[in-house]
Amino acid sequence: MSGKGLGAARRRRTRCRKCEACVRTECGECNFCKDMKKFGGPGRMKQSCLKRQCTAVSSGGSLRGAPSGGQPPSCNTFPSAARPAAHGCLSPLRRRREGGHRSGRGAEVQPVPHGMYHLQRDRPPRMYQDGKSRSQHRHGNPQLLGVSALREGRPHL
DNA sequence: TTTGACGACCTG
DNA sequence: CAGGTCGTCAAA
Ligand SMILES: [Zn+2]
Ligand SMILES: [Zn+2]
C-alpha cells in the first residue's frame, strides 16, 4: 500500500549523443531550428531539431540501446480519458511532421553572445489565460519527475 | 555553471 | 489535432 507507487524512477530520457541524428547538425529549416536563437529565432521552444531526433534516447544512468522496438513509457497524463486519439502520444516523439515552409531569411544577428533561455527574460511569462495558469500541475501522477524522484534520501551532501 | 533537450501544458 | 510555450532535468 503504501504510498510509494512505483519503484522505477522515470528520469528524463536524454539523447545518446551517438547516433547520426545526434551528431547531425541542425537542418535550420524546421520550426525548432528556426526558433533557436542560433538561427535568429526567439528561442522560446527549447526543442531539438526535428532531424536530430535521437533514435536511441538513453535513460540517464544506464544506456539502453533501442535497436528496434520502441514503445517508450509515457502517456500517463490523461486528464479526461483519451487525449491522444491518434495516439502517437504527445510526448515521446510527437515532433514528427514538418511544415514545408520556405521563408526568406535575410539578416543574421547575434545580439546576445551568452545569456540565453535562462537568465534574463523579457516578456510576461503568461501565455495562458489569466487566473488559470498551468492548473493541472504536472501530470496526474505525483512523483516521478516532479522535483525529485531522484533526490531520494540524501540528508546532507 | 551553461546550454540543450525532454516532457507536459495550454490555446486556436 | 496541431502548434506553440514553459519548467525542469541532465550532460558537458
Ligand atoms: Zn532543424
Ligand atoms: Zn542519438
Short mmCIF file of C-alpha atoms (C1' of nucleotides) and ligand atoms in Angstrom, two decimals:
data_model
loop_
_atom_site.label_atom_id
_atom_site.label_comp_id
_atom_site.label_asym_id
_atom_site.label_seq_id
_atom_site.Cartn_x
_atom_site.Cartn_y
_atom_site.Cartn_z
CA MET A 1 0.00 0.00 0.00
CA SER A 2 1.70 2.49 0.73
CA GLY A 3 2.50 5.30 -0.70
CA LYS A 4 5.08 4.65 -2.98
CA GLY A 5 3.74 3.61 -6.20
CA LEU A 6 6.45 2.63 -8.45
CA GLY A 7 9.99 1.97 -7.81
CA ALA A 8 11.25 2.81 -11.17
CA ALA A 9 12.03 6.42 -11.36
CA ARG A 10 11.46 7.58 -14.84
CA ARG A 11 14.19 10.04 -15.43
CA ARG A 12 14.09 12.28 -18.38
CA ARG A 13 15.44 10.42 -21.36
CA THR A 14 18.29 12.24 -22.92
CA ARG A 15 19.77 11.75 -26.32
CA CYS A 16 22.56 9.26 -26.66
CA ARG A 17 24.83 11.64 -28.46
CA LYS A 18 25.99 8.79 -30.54
CA CYS A 19 23.59 8.12 -33.32
CA GLU A 20 23.90 10.05 -36.52
CA ALA A 21 20.93 12.11 -35.63
CA CYS A 22 22.72 13.20 -32.51
CA VAL A 23 25.87 14.06 -34.33
CA ARG A 24 23.98 15.53 -37.23
CA THR A 25 23.74 19.20 -37.43
CA GLU A 26 20.58 21.24 -37.32
CA CYS A 27 18.75 21.42 -40.55
CA GLY A 28 17.98 25.02 -39.91
CA GLU A 29 14.70 24.75 -41.64
CA CYS A 30 12.49 23.06 -39.12
CA ASN A 31 10.38 25.12 -36.79
CA PHE A 32 12.52 24.22 -33.86
CA CYS A 33 15.70 25.27 -35.56
CA LYS A 34 14.06 28.45 -36.64
CA ASP A 35 13.07 29.08 -33.09
CA MET A 36 16.61 28.67 -31.85
CA LYS A 37 18.34 31.86 -31.10
CA LYS A 38 21.19 30.42 -33.04
CA PHE A 39 19.06 30.69 -36.10
CA GLY A 40 17.72 34.07 -35.34
CA GLY A 41 14.68 32.72 -33.55
CA PRO A 42 13.18 33.83 -30.28
CA GLY A 43 14.34 30.72 -28.53
CA ARG A 44 11.14 30.04 -26.75
CA MET A 45 10.57 26.47 -27.76
CA LYS A 46 13.64 24.88 -26.43
CA GLN A 47 13.47 21.81 -28.58
CA SER A 48 15.89 19.90 -30.69
CA CYS A 49 15.96 19.85 -34.42
CA LEU A 50 13.40 17.64 -35.99
CA LYS A 51 16.06 15.99 -37.97
CA ARG A 52 18.12 15.40 -34.92
CA GLN A 53 15.61 13.24 -33.10
CA CYS A 54 17.76 10.63 -31.47
CA THR A 55 16.68 7.14 -32.30
CA ALA A 56 18.05 5.72 -29.14
CA VAL A 57 17.32 8.06 -26.35
CA SER A 58 19.02 6.62 -23.36
CA SER A 59 17.89 6.89 -19.84
CA GLY A 60 20.11 8.72 -17.51
CA GLY A 61 22.24 6.14 -15.72
CA SER A 62 22.39 3.07 -17.85
CA LEU A 63 22.32 3.18 -21.53
CA ARG A 64 19.60 1.41 -23.28
CA GLY A 65 20.14 0.98 -26.96
CA ALA A 66 16.87 0.90 -28.73
CA PRO A 67 17.51 -1.08 -31.81
CA SER A 68 14.08 -1.76 -32.97
CA GLY A 69 11.17 -1.75 -30.95
CA GLY A 70 10.44 1.17 -29.15
CA GLN A 71 7.46 1.55 -27.04
CA PRO A 72 8.63 4.20 -24.71
CA PRO A 73 6.77 4.60 -21.49
CA SER A 74 4.71 7.67 -21.49
CA CYS A 75 1.26 8.76 -21.99
CA ASN A 76 0.32 8.85 -18.42
CA THR A 77 -1.17 12.18 -18.08
CA PHE A 78 -4.63 12.00 -19.41
CA PRO A 79 -6.95 14.43 -17.69
CA SER A 80 -10.08 13.20 -19.30
CA ALA A 81 -9.90 9.91 -20.99
CA ALA A 82 -8.20 9.61 -24.27
CA ARG A 83 -6.26 12.61 -25.18
CA PRO A 84 -4.17 11.13 -27.87
CA ALA A 85 -6.76 10.00 -30.25
CA ALA A 86 -4.45 9.07 -32.96
CA HIS A 87 -2.32 8.03 -30.23
CA GLY A 88 1.04 8.67 -31.13
CA CYS A 89 1.39 10.14 -27.84
CA LEU A 90 2.19 13.70 -27.41
CA SER A 91 5.34 13.12 -25.61
CA PRO A 92 7.86 10.65 -26.78
CA LEU A 93 8.15 11.52 -30.38
CA ARG A 94 5.47 13.92 -31.11
CA ARG A 95 7.64 16.00 -33.38
CA ARG A 96 7.01 14.07 -36.48
CA ARG A 97 5.54 16.21 -39.15
CA GLU A 98 7.31 19.06 -40.57
CA GLY A 99 5.94 22.11 -42.10
CA GLY A 100 7.05 22.79 -45.56
CA HIS A 101 7.52 26.43 -45.48
CA ARG A 102 10.11 28.48 -47.02
CA SER A 103 10.79 31.79 -45.61
CA GLY A 104 13.32 34.05 -46.96
CA ARG A 105 15.88 34.86 -44.45
CA GLY A 106 17.96 37.90 -44.73
CA ALA A 107 19.89 39.14 -41.86
CA GLU A 108 21.80 37.15 -39.36
CA VAL A 109 22.06 38.50 -35.94
CA GLN A 110 23.91 37.57 -32.84
CA PRO A 111 22.76 40.08 -30.31
CA VAL A 112 23.45 38.16 -27.20
CA PRO A 113 26.61 36.13 -27.10
CA HIS A 114 25.88 34.45 -23.85
CA GLY A 115 22.75 34.51 -21.82
CA MET A 116 20.00 32.52 -23.36
CA TYR A 117 16.84 30.96 -22.15
CA HIS A 118 17.86 31.00 -18.54
CA LEU A 119 18.51 34.34 -17.05
CA GLN A 120 17.18 37.47 -18.46
CA ARG A 121 13.70 37.03 -19.71
CA ASP A 122 11.82 39.68 -21.49
CA ARG A 123 8.08 39.33 -21.77
CA PRO A 124 5.48 38.40 -19.20
CA PRO A 125 5.54 34.66 -18.77
CA ARG A 126 1.85 34.44 -19.08
CA MET A 127 0.80 32.94 -22.30
CA TYR A 128 -2.18 31.23 -20.77
CA GLN A 129 -5.33 32.92 -19.76
CA ASP A 130 -5.28 34.86 -16.61
CA GLY A 131 -6.20 33.07 -13.45
CA LYS A 132 -5.69 29.62 -14.69
CA SER A 133 -2.12 29.06 -15.46
CA ARG A 134 -0.93 25.53 -15.71
CA SER A 135 -3.57 24.28 -13.35
CA GLN A 136 -3.08 20.66 -13.96
CA HIS A 137 0.15 20.95 -12.12
CA ARG A 138 2.32 18.36 -13.68
CA HIS A 139 0.86 15.07 -14.90
CA GLY A 140 -1.88 13.47 -12.95
CA ASN A 141 0.69 11.32 -11.27
CA PRO A 142 2.60 12.81 -8.46
CA GLN A 143 6.10 11.67 -8.04
CA LEU A 144 8.16 10.55 -10.96
CA LEU A 145 9.80 13.57 -12.36
CA GLY A 146 8.45 16.30 -10.26
CA VAL A 147 11.18 17.74 -8.34
CA SER A 148 12.85 14.74 -7.36
CA ALA A 149 12.27 11.13 -7.75
CA LEU A 150 15.99 11.03 -7.83
CA ARG A 151 16.97 13.13 -4.89
CA GLU A 152 15.91 10.37 -2.62
CA GLY A 153 17.44 10.15 0.78
CA ARG A 154 20.37 12.38 0.84
CA PRO A 155 20.47 14.22 4.13
CA HIS A 156 23.47 16.24 3.73
CA LEU A 157 25.83 16.26 0.97
"C1'" DT B 1 27.76 26.51 -14.45
"C1'" DT B 2 25.81 26.68 -19.03
"C1'" DT B 3 23.27 25.00 -22.94
"C1'" DG B 4 20.39 21.71 -24.73
"C1'" DA B 5 16.53 18.94 -24.76
"C1'" DC B 6 12.55 16.29 -22.81
"C1'" DG B 7 8.14 16.26 -21.24
"C1'" DA B 8 3.88 18.17 -20.25
"C1'" DC B 9 0.51 22.06 -20.78
"C1'" DC B 10 -2.38 25.34 -22.95
"C1'" DT B 11 -4.66 27.67 -26.84
"C1'" DG B 12 -6.53 28.03 -31.54
"C1'" DC C 1 -5.36 17.87 -33.57
"C1'" DA C 2 -1.67 20.79 -34.27
"C1'" DG C 3 1.24 24.18 -32.98
"C1'" DG C 4 3.49 26.82 -29.70
"C1'" DT C 5 5.09 27.57 -24.89
"C1'" DC C 6 7.21 26.79 -20.17
"C1'" DG C 7 9.57 24.46 -16.40
"C1'" DT C 8 12.63 21.28 -15.23
"C1'" DC C 9 16.20 17.78 -15.72
"C1'" DA C 10 20.53 16.27 -17.41
"C1'" DA C 11 25.05 16.24 -19.66
"C1'" DA C 12 29.35 18.61 -20.84
ZN ZN D 1 16.07 21.53 -37.71
ZN ZN D 2 21.21 9.61 -30.50
#
